[in-house]
C-alpha cells in the first residue's frame, strides 16, 4: 500500500486553475485571504493579474464575482466551505444563483476532515445549502483526478457551480483515463445485494466496504455520485431497482445532502426500496486529527458495512 | 448646466415620476417614496451621462448601472421605459405575475437591468466586480450604483467600500440617496448611519455632497467624479423621500405603500400640473 497516491482535492483544484488559466484568459480567480489554504495561491503565482484577494470579506467577494461574471469572465471564487456556503449564503443565492451567473465557487476545507480547527470550520451543511438554490450545480469530487476533471467541466459549463474540496490528502480512486461528466453518476463496482451511493472521500471507503462485504458473501454495487445536483436519477434508480436496498455515504450532515437527494429520488422513482443514510449524524464536529475524527463520526468502511447490512435487513 | 437640457431633464424626470406613481398604484404595492427620491439622478444618468444603447442592452462596452437599493425599481423601470428599453405601457404591469417588471430588478426579466438586486447591500459589490472587469479588460466603461442611506447599515456595503478603494476602482461611482428615512422610522432613530461623508472618506473614497434634486449639482458631481482618478467616488445626494407628491414628501409611511384611488388621483393631478408647467 506504500505506493498509494494521496492528494487533497484542494491541491488538484489549485493545479487545475493554473491549467485553465493557460488556455482561457477569461478565467479570473478570487479568494478571501485563504489563497495558501485553498490552493488558489498557485493561480495567483502563475497569473497575478487575474487574481484578486478580497480580504476577509466573503459576502463582498461573492458580489464581486457576480459583477465580473456579468462582464464576461469565468470567475472562480474560493474560500472555506463554511464561509462560501454559510457566511455568504444569501449573496450566493441572490447575486449569483438568481441571475444564474457564470461563477464557480471553489469551496475547500469541507466536512469533518478539516480536523484540528474544529466545529467552527467543519462545514457539514454546504451541500444542503447549495443544493436548494435553483440552477446551482453541486459537485463533490472523490479524488484528485475527479477534482481536476470537475474544475475543467465547471469552466466549460455556463452557469453557477459549487465545487466541494477537502483539506485532507485522500487516496486516488480513479486513473488518468477517468471520464467525468457533470450530472453523471458512475457505477464503480457492479453488485446485486445492496447499492452504496457514495460521494467525496467516502467513495474510497465504499470501495473498501465492498471488499469487506464480499468476504461475507454480500454483493454491493458501488455508485460514485460526484454530482449531487443535478442528481443522476437514472443510474441511481436503476441500481436501486436491481439491488433492492440503498446506502448513502457522505462527509456531510445526513440532512439535506446526498442521503436526502437519493432518498427523494428513490421514494419518487416508483419502486421505493429501503434507503439508509450514513453521514454526520445531525451533530457538530470537534477538534482532532482528521482520520481519527472520520472514524469517530463513523465515516469509514466499517460503518458502511454495518449500514449495508441494515439496509439489506430492511428489504 | 445648459438651460434647454436642464428643462428637458426636468420634463423627463417628471414624466418618470408619473410612471412611478402609476405603476405602484396599479401594482397595489411597491416603494414610491425611495423611488421618487432618486429619480432625478436616474434620469440624469440615463439621459445625460451614461453611454447605453436601448437597442442593444447587452452591448459589452456600455456603462453599467446597478440599483443597489433595488426596491426603487419603479424609478428604474420608469426611466428605462422613457429611454426606450421597453414600451412605457409595460409600467402598469409592475409586480403582476406575467410581467417583465419584477418587484425588484432582475436581469432575467427586464432589458436594461444590469444586475439583479433587492437584497440590500449586495448591489455595490456587483458594481465593484463590473468596475474591476472593466479595468481587467482594458475597457473604458464606467459603473454607477445607487444605495439608500438606510441600506448602508448593511455591513457588506463597507466590505465593498473598502474593496473599491483598495483596488483603485476610479471607474465606479456610488450614490447614496440620503433621504433620511427607512421603514421603521428615521435612519437616525433606527440605527444612525451618520455621518456618511466621513465614513466614506475614511474608507478612501472621493466624496461629493449635493442636493439630489438639482440638475446643476448632479451634473457637476458626476463630471467631477469622472475626472477624479485613483479612487472611487461617492455622491452623497441629500434628497426628499416622496419628492414631487406633496403628501408623500418626507413621510416614512410612504416607503413601501401604494396610493389608493383617491391618493393616486391627487398625485396625478399634482404631477400633471408640474409637467404642464415645465412644458409651458
PDB file of C-alpha atoms in Angstrom, chain A residues 26-241:
ATOM      1  CA  UNK A  26     -11.293  34.919 -19.219  1.00  0.00           C
ATOM      2  CA  UNK A  27     -10.642  32.821 -16.125  1.00  0.00           C
ATOM      3  CA  UNK A  28     -10.388  35.027 -13.038  1.00  0.00           C
ATOM      4  CA  UNK A  29      -9.805  33.771  -9.503  1.00  0.00           C
ATOM      5  CA  UNK A  30     -10.952  35.419  -6.276  1.00  0.00           C
ATOM      6  CA  UNK A  31     -10.083  34.473  -2.739  1.00  0.00           C
ATOM      7  CA  UNK A  32     -10.745  35.781   0.758  1.00  0.00           C
ATOM      8  CA  UNK A  33      -7.368  35.706   2.475  1.00  0.00           C
ATOM      9  CA  UNK A  34      -7.051  31.936   2.252  1.00  0.00           C
ATOM     10  CA  UNK A  35      -5.143  31.533  -1.014  1.00  0.00           C
ATOM     11  CA  UNK A  36      -2.455  29.393   0.594  1.00  0.00           C
ATOM     12  CA  UNK A  37      -5.017  27.055   2.127  1.00  0.00           C
ATOM     13  CA  UNK A  38      -7.495  26.896  -0.754  1.00  0.00           C
ATOM     14  CA  UNK A  39      -4.591  26.496  -3.201  1.00  0.00           C
ATOM     15  CA  UNK A  40      -5.724  29.371  -5.390  1.00  0.00           C
ATOM     16  CA  UNK A  41      -2.287  30.714  -4.489  1.00  0.00           C
ATOM     17  CA  UNK A  42      -0.982  28.547  -7.331  1.00  0.00           C
ATOM     18  CA  UNK A  43      -3.071  30.563  -9.772  1.00  0.00           C
ATOM     19  CA  UNK A  44      -2.054  33.800  -8.083  1.00  0.00           C
ATOM     20  CA  UNK A  45       1.581  32.922  -8.656  1.00  0.00           C
ATOM     21  CA  UNK A  46       1.054  31.981 -12.295  1.00  0.00           C
ATOM     22  CA  UNK A  47      -1.413  34.736 -13.254  1.00  0.00           C
ATOM     23  CA  UNK A  48      -1.166  37.545 -10.706  1.00  0.00           C
ATOM     24  CA  UNK A  49      -3.096  39.946 -12.962  1.00  0.00           C
ATOM     25  CA  UNK A  50      -6.156  37.717 -12.887  1.00  0.00           C
ATOM     26  CA  UNK A  51      -6.165  37.006  -9.179  1.00  0.00           C
ATOM     27  CA  UNK A  52      -7.956  39.280  -6.711  1.00  0.00           C
ATOM     28  CA  UNK A  53      -7.926  38.955  -2.966  1.00  0.00           C
ATOM     29  CA  UNK A  54     -10.995  40.381  -1.282  1.00  0.00           C
ATOM     30  CA  UNK A  55      -9.534  40.003   2.166  1.00  0.00           C
ATOM     31  CA  UNK A  56     -11.683  38.571   4.908  1.00  0.00           C
ATOM     32  CA  UNK A  57     -14.927  39.690   3.330  1.00  0.00           C
ATOM     33  CA  UNK A  58     -16.646  36.729   1.703  1.00  0.00           C
ATOM     34  CA  UNK A  59     -20.006  38.390   1.146  1.00  0.00           C
ATOM     35  CA  UNK A  60     -18.427  41.139  -0.926  1.00  0.00           C
ATOM     36  CA  UNK A  61     -16.281  38.590  -2.763  1.00  0.00           C
ATOM     37  CA  UNK A  62     -19.372  36.732  -3.986  1.00  0.00           C
ATOM     38  CA  UNK A  63     -20.869  40.007  -5.212  1.00  0.00           C
ATOM     39  CA  UNK A  64     -17.644  40.964  -6.974  1.00  0.00           C
ATOM     40  CA  UNK A  65     -17.650  37.517  -8.578  1.00  0.00           C
ATOM     41  CA  UNK A  66     -21.180  38.165  -9.820  1.00  0.00           C
ATOM     42  CA  UNK A  67     -20.226  41.547 -11.268  1.00  0.00           C
ATOM     43  CA  UNK A  68     -17.193  40.111 -13.040  1.00  0.00           C
ATOM     44  CA  UNK A  69     -19.352  37.337 -14.460  1.00  0.00           C
ATOM     45  CA  UNK A  70     -21.764  39.896 -15.953  1.00  0.00           C
ATOM     46  CA  UNK A  71     -18.721  41.390 -17.686  1.00  0.00           C
ATOM     47  CA  UNK A  72     -17.987  38.091 -19.432  1.00  0.00           C
ATOM     48  CA  UNK A  73     -15.479  36.484 -17.103  1.00  0.00           C
ATOM     49  CA  UNK A  74     -15.458  32.890 -15.877  1.00  0.00           C
ATOM     50  CA  UNK A  75     -14.996  33.540 -12.199  1.00  0.00           C
ATOM     51  CA  UNK A  76     -13.726  31.101  -9.590  1.00  0.00           C
ATOM     52  CA  UNK A  77     -14.391  32.352  -6.057  1.00  0.00           C
ATOM     53  CA  UNK A  78     -12.743  30.471  -3.240  1.00  0.00           C
ATOM     54  CA  UNK A  79     -12.808  30.266   0.492  1.00  0.00           C
ATOM     55  CA  UNK A  80     -13.581  27.555   3.032  1.00  0.00           C
ATOM     56  CA  UNK A  81     -16.916  25.784   2.598  1.00  0.00           C
ATOM     57  CA  UNK A  82     -18.086  27.252   5.896  1.00  0.00           C
ATOM     58  CA  UNK A  83     -17.770  30.794   4.572  1.00  0.00           C
ATOM     59  CA  UNK A  84     -18.623  30.163   0.911  1.00  0.00           C
ATOM     60  CA  UNK A  85     -21.862  28.299   1.550  1.00  0.00           C
ATOM     61  CA  UNK A  86     -22.501  29.501   5.074  1.00  0.00           C
ATOM     62  CA  UNK A  87     -21.487  33.079   5.639  1.00  0.00           C
ATOM     63  CA  UNK A  88     -22.068  34.196   2.050  1.00  0.00           C
ATOM     64  CA  UNK A  89     -25.141  32.027   1.507  1.00  0.00           C
ATOM     65  CA  UNK A  90     -27.502  34.822   0.681  1.00  0.00           C
ATOM     66  CA  UNK A  91     -25.027  36.531  -1.627  1.00  0.00           C
ATOM     67  CA  UNK A  92     -24.596  33.244  -3.480  1.00  0.00           C
ATOM     68  CA  UNK A  93     -28.358  32.822  -3.612  1.00  0.00           C
ATOM     69  CA  UNK A  94     -29.326  36.331  -4.665  1.00  0.00           C
ATOM     70  CA  UNK A  95     -26.310  37.733  -6.521  1.00  0.00           C
ATOM     71  CA  UNK A  96     -25.140  34.529  -8.252  1.00  0.00           C
ATOM     72  CA  UNK A  97     -27.940  31.949  -8.215  1.00  0.00           C
ATOM     73  CA  UNK A  98     -30.933  34.135  -9.015  1.00  0.00           C
ATOM     74  CA  UNK A  99     -29.303  35.859 -12.031  1.00  0.00           C
ATOM     75  CA  UNK A 100     -27.731  32.473 -12.937  1.00  0.00           C
ATOM     76  CA  UNK A 101     -24.268  33.947 -13.398  1.00  0.00           C
ATOM     77  CA  UNK A 102     -21.157  32.129 -14.532  1.00  0.00           C
ATOM     78  CA  UNK A 103     -19.493  31.881 -11.135  1.00  0.00           C
ATOM     79  CA  UNK A 104     -17.737  28.759  -9.900  1.00  0.00           C
ATOM     80  CA  UNK A 105     -17.478  28.502  -6.162  1.00  0.00           C
ATOM     81  CA  UNK A 106     -14.409  26.514  -5.175  1.00  0.00           C
ATOM     82  CA  UNK A 107     -15.098  25.676  -1.545  1.00  0.00           C
ATOM     83  CA  UNK A 108     -12.316  23.906   0.287  1.00  0.00           C
ATOM     84  CA  UNK A 109     -11.990  22.524   3.810  1.00  0.00           C
ATOM     85  CA  UNK A 110     -15.422  20.938   3.684  1.00  0.00           C
ATOM     86  CA  UNK A 111     -16.558  18.450   6.294  1.00  0.00           C
ATOM     87  CA  UNK A 112     -15.162  16.847   9.425  1.00  0.00           C
ATOM     88  CA  UNK A 113     -11.794  16.157   7.789  1.00  0.00           C
ATOM     89  CA  UNK A 114     -10.795  19.782   8.396  1.00  0.00           C
ATOM     90  CA  UNK A 115      -9.529  18.197  11.616  1.00  0.00           C
ATOM     91  CA  UNK A 116      -7.951  20.174  14.409  1.00  0.00           C
ATOM     92  CA  UNK A 117      -9.635  23.530  13.685  1.00  0.00           C
ATOM     93  CA  UNK A 118     -12.848  22.019  14.983  1.00  0.00           C
ATOM     94  CA  UNK A 119     -16.564  22.527  14.540  1.00  0.00           C
ATOM     95  CA  UNK A 120     -16.499  26.247  13.697  1.00  0.00           C
ATOM     96  CA  UNK A 121     -14.651  25.389  10.485  1.00  0.00           C
ATOM     97  CA  UNK A 122     -16.076  21.927   9.732  1.00  0.00           C
ATOM     98  CA  UNK A 123     -18.908  22.715   7.354  1.00  0.00           C
ATOM     99  CA  UNK A 124     -21.247  19.743   7.059  1.00  0.00           C
ATOM    100  CA  UNK A 125     -24.194  21.748   5.750  1.00  0.00           C
ATOM    101  CA  UNK A 126     -22.881  23.136   2.473  1.00  0.00           C
ATOM    102  CA  UNK A 127     -24.310  20.545   0.115  1.00  0.00           C
ATOM    103  CA  UNK A 128     -27.745  21.065   1.624  1.00  0.00           C
ATOM    104  CA  UNK A 129     -27.458  24.849   1.390  1.00  0.00           C
ATOM    105  CA  UNK A 130     -26.217  24.885  -2.190  1.00  0.00           C
ATOM    106  CA  UNK A 131     -28.472  22.112  -3.466  1.00  0.00           C
ATOM    107  CA  UNK A 132     -31.595  24.078  -2.638  1.00  0.00           C
ATOM    108  CA  UNK A 133     -30.598  27.050  -4.820  1.00  0.00           C
ATOM    109  CA  UNK A 134     -32.374  26.770  -8.177  1.00  0.00           C
ATOM    110  CA  UNK A 135     -29.965  26.138 -11.045  1.00  0.00           C
ATOM    111  CA  UNK A 136     -26.916  25.555  -8.850  1.00  0.00           C
ATOM    112  CA  UNK A 137     -24.737  22.599  -9.858  1.00  0.00           C
ATOM    113  CA  UNK A 138     -23.181  20.855  -6.841  1.00  0.00           C
ATOM    114  CA  UNK A 139     -20.100  18.671  -7.294  1.00  0.00           C
ATOM    115  CA  UNK A 140     -18.184  16.767  -4.612  1.00  0.00           C
ATOM    116  CA  UNK A 141     -15.175  15.019  -6.165  1.00  0.00           C
ATOM    117  CA  UNK A 142     -13.724  11.837  -4.676  1.00  0.00           C
ATOM    118  CA  UNK A 143     -10.045  12.285  -5.501  1.00  0.00           C
ATOM    119  CA  UNK A 144      -7.554  14.480  -7.296  1.00  0.00           C
ATOM    120  CA  UNK A 145      -8.315  13.046 -10.729  1.00  0.00           C
ATOM    121  CA  UNK A 146     -12.004  13.734 -10.368  1.00  0.00           C
ATOM    122  CA  UNK A 147     -11.390  17.147  -8.805  1.00  0.00           C
ATOM    123  CA  UNK A 148      -9.324  18.259 -11.796  1.00  0.00           C
ATOM    124  CA  UNK A 149     -11.917  16.938 -14.216  1.00  0.00           C
ATOM    125  CA  UNK A 150     -14.694  18.670 -12.291  1.00  0.00           C
ATOM    126  CA  UNK A 151     -12.902  22.028 -12.433  1.00  0.00           C
ATOM    127  CA  UNK A 152     -12.417  21.755 -16.190  1.00  0.00           C
ATOM    128  CA  UNK A 153     -16.037  20.701 -16.673  1.00  0.00           C
ATOM    129  CA  UNK A 154     -17.273  23.536 -14.473  1.00  0.00           C
ATOM    130  CA  UNK A 155     -15.300  26.047 -16.531  1.00  0.00           C
ATOM    131  CA  UNK A 156     -16.846  24.699 -19.723  1.00  0.00           C
ATOM    132  CA  UNK A 157     -20.360  24.894 -18.256  1.00  0.00           C
ATOM    133  CA  UNK A 158     -22.220  28.211 -18.424  1.00  0.00           C
ATOM    134  CA  UNK A 159     -23.792  28.872 -15.031  1.00  0.00           C
ATOM    135  CA  UNK A 160     -23.197  28.688 -11.293  1.00  0.00           C
ATOM    136  CA  UNK A 161     -21.363  25.670  -9.903  1.00  0.00           C
ATOM    137  CA  UNK A 162     -20.483  24.811  -6.321  1.00  0.00           C
ATOM    138  CA  UNK A 163     -17.432  22.562  -6.009  1.00  0.00           C
ATOM    139  CA  UNK A 164     -16.590  20.950  -2.686  1.00  0.00           C
ATOM    140  CA  UNK A 165     -12.979  20.138  -1.925  1.00  0.00           C
ATOM    141  CA  UNK A 166     -11.231  18.699   1.098  1.00  0.00           C
ATOM    142  CA  UNK A 167      -8.219  19.612   3.175  1.00  0.00           C
ATOM    143  CA  UNK A 168      -7.136  16.046   3.840  1.00  0.00           C
ATOM    144  CA  UNK A 169      -4.919  14.136   1.413  1.00  0.00           C
ATOM    145  CA  UNK A 170      -7.046  11.245   0.170  1.00  0.00           C
ATOM    146  CA  UNK A 171      -6.104   8.120  -1.775  1.00  0.00           C
ATOM    147  CA  UNK A 172      -6.542   8.193  -5.523  1.00  0.00           C
ATOM    148  CA  UNK A 173      -9.609   6.298  -6.709  1.00  0.00           C
ATOM    149  CA  UNK A 174      -9.523   6.854 -10.448  1.00  0.00           C
ATOM    150  CA  UNK A 175      -6.859   6.559 -13.117  1.00  0.00           C
ATOM    151  CA  UNK A 176      -5.985   9.119 -15.738  1.00  0.00           C
ATOM    152  CA  UNK A 177      -8.466   7.665 -18.206  1.00  0.00           C
ATOM    153  CA  UNK A 178     -11.445   8.576 -15.991  1.00  0.00           C
ATOM    154  CA  UNK A 179     -14.128  10.488 -17.855  1.00  0.00           C
ATOM    155  CA  UNK A 180     -16.064  12.956 -15.727  1.00  0.00           C
ATOM    156  CA  UNK A 181     -19.381  14.379 -16.793  1.00  0.00           C
ATOM    157  CA  UNK A 182     -21.489  16.863 -14.800  1.00  0.00           C
ATOM    158  CA  UNK A 183     -24.680  15.144 -13.685  1.00  0.00           C
ATOM    159  CA  UNK A 184     -23.436  11.625 -14.329  1.00  0.00           C
ATOM    160  CA  UNK A 185     -23.106   9.049 -11.541  1.00  0.00           C
ATOM    161  CA  UNK A 186     -20.760   6.152 -12.208  1.00  0.00           C
ATOM    162  CA  UNK A 187     -21.103   2.515 -11.178  1.00  0.00           C
ATOM    163  CA  UNK A 188     -17.595   1.690  -9.981  1.00  0.00           C
ATOM    164  CA  UNK A 189     -18.299  -1.921  -8.932  1.00  0.00           C
ATOM    165  CA  UNK A 190     -21.348  -3.900 -10.001  1.00  0.00           C
ATOM    166  CA  UNK A 191     -23.247  -5.797  -7.330  1.00  0.00           C
ATOM    167  CA  UNK A 192     -26.617  -7.377  -6.616  1.00  0.00           C
ATOM    168  CA  UNK A 193     -27.486  -7.198  -2.901  1.00  0.00           C
ATOM    169  CA  UNK A 194     -27.172  -3.536  -1.973  1.00  0.00           C
ATOM    170  CA  UNK A 195     -26.332  -0.232  -3.663  1.00  0.00           C
ATOM    171  CA  UNK A 196     -23.854   2.043  -1.947  1.00  0.00           C
ATOM    172  CA  UNK A 197     -24.060   5.618  -3.238  1.00  0.00           C
ATOM    173  CA  UNK A 198     -21.012   7.496  -2.049  1.00  0.00           C
ATOM    174  CA  UNK A 199     -19.591  10.947  -2.650  1.00  0.00           C
ATOM    175  CA  UNK A 200     -16.312  12.708  -1.913  1.00  0.00           C
ATOM    176  CA  UNK A 201     -13.822  10.931   0.317  1.00  0.00           C
ATOM    177  CA  UNK A 202     -16.473   8.334   1.213  1.00  0.00           C
ATOM    178  CA  UNK A 203     -16.104   6.780  -2.246  1.00  0.00           C
ATOM    179  CA  UNK A 204     -12.793   5.195  -1.265  1.00  0.00           C
ATOM    180  CA  UNK A 205     -14.374   3.926   1.959  1.00  0.00           C
ATOM    181  CA  UNK A 206     -17.266   2.470  -0.039  1.00  0.00           C
ATOM    182  CA  UNK A 207     -14.834   0.587  -2.254  1.00  0.00           C
ATOM    183  CA  UNK A 208     -13.181  -0.890   0.831  1.00  0.00           C
ATOM    184  CA  UNK A 209     -16.576  -1.738   2.278  1.00  0.00           C
ATOM    185  CA  UNK A 210     -17.416  -3.561  -0.941  1.00  0.00           C
ATOM    186  CA  UNK A 211     -14.454  -5.891  -0.411  1.00  0.00           C
ATOM    187  CA  UNK A 212     -15.333  -6.435   3.241  1.00  0.00           C
ATOM    188  CA  UNK A 213     -18.919  -7.234   2.309  1.00  0.00           C
ATOM    189  CA  UNK A 214     -17.773  -9.564  -0.485  1.00  0.00           C
ATOM    190  CA  UNK A 215     -15.735 -11.518   2.076  1.00  0.00           C
ATOM    191  CA  UNK A 216     -19.014 -12.112   3.888  1.00  0.00           C
ATOM    192  CA  UNK A 217     -20.771 -13.131   0.711  1.00  0.00           C
ATOM    193  CA  UNK A 218     -22.638  -9.855   0.223  1.00  0.00           C
ATOM    194  CA  UNK A 219     -22.512  -8.289  -3.225  1.00  0.00           C
ATOM    195  CA  UNK A 220     -22.515  -4.488  -3.078  1.00  0.00           C
ATOM    196  CA  UNK A 221     -22.814  -2.169  -6.061  1.00  0.00           C
ATOM    197  CA  UNK A 222     -20.753   0.977  -5.610  1.00  0.00           C
ATOM    198  CA  UNK A 223     -22.031   4.160  -7.258  1.00  0.00           C
ATOM    199  CA  UNK A 224     -19.905   7.291  -7.231  1.00  0.00           C
ATOM    200  CA  UNK A 225     -22.219  10.295  -7.070  1.00  0.00           C
ATOM    201  CA  UNK A 226     -19.883  13.210  -7.662  1.00  0.00           C
ATOM    202  CA  UNK A 227     -22.634  15.497  -8.919  1.00  0.00           C
ATOM    203  CA  UNK A 228     -25.248  15.832  -6.221  1.00  0.00           C
ATOM    204  CA  UNK A 229     -27.180  18.312  -8.298  1.00  0.00           C
ATOM    205  CA  UNK A 230     -28.396  17.616 -10.880  1.00  0.00           C
ATOM    206  CA  UNK A 231     -28.687  14.092  -9.490  1.00  0.00           C
ATOM    207  CA  UNK A 232     -28.303  11.202 -11.915  1.00  0.00           C
ATOM    208  CA  UNK A 233     -31.690   9.676 -11.122  1.00  0.00           C
ATOM    209  CA  UNK A 234     -31.438   7.178 -13.953  1.00  0.00           C
ATOM    210  CA  UNK A 235     -28.253   5.490 -12.751  1.00  0.00           C
ATOM    211  CA  UNK A 236     -29.265   5.572  -9.096  1.00  0.00           C
ATOM    212  CA  UNK A 237     -32.795   4.276  -9.669  1.00  0.00           C
ATOM    213  CA  UNK A 238     -31.573   1.513 -11.959  1.00  0.00           C
ATOM    214  CA  UNK A 239     -29.119   0.371  -9.317  1.00  0.00           C
ATOM    215  CA  UNK A 240     -31.708   0.620  -6.542  1.00  0.00           C
ATOM    216  CA  UNK A 241     -34.175  -1.423  -8.574  1.00  0.00           C
TER     217      UNK A 241
END
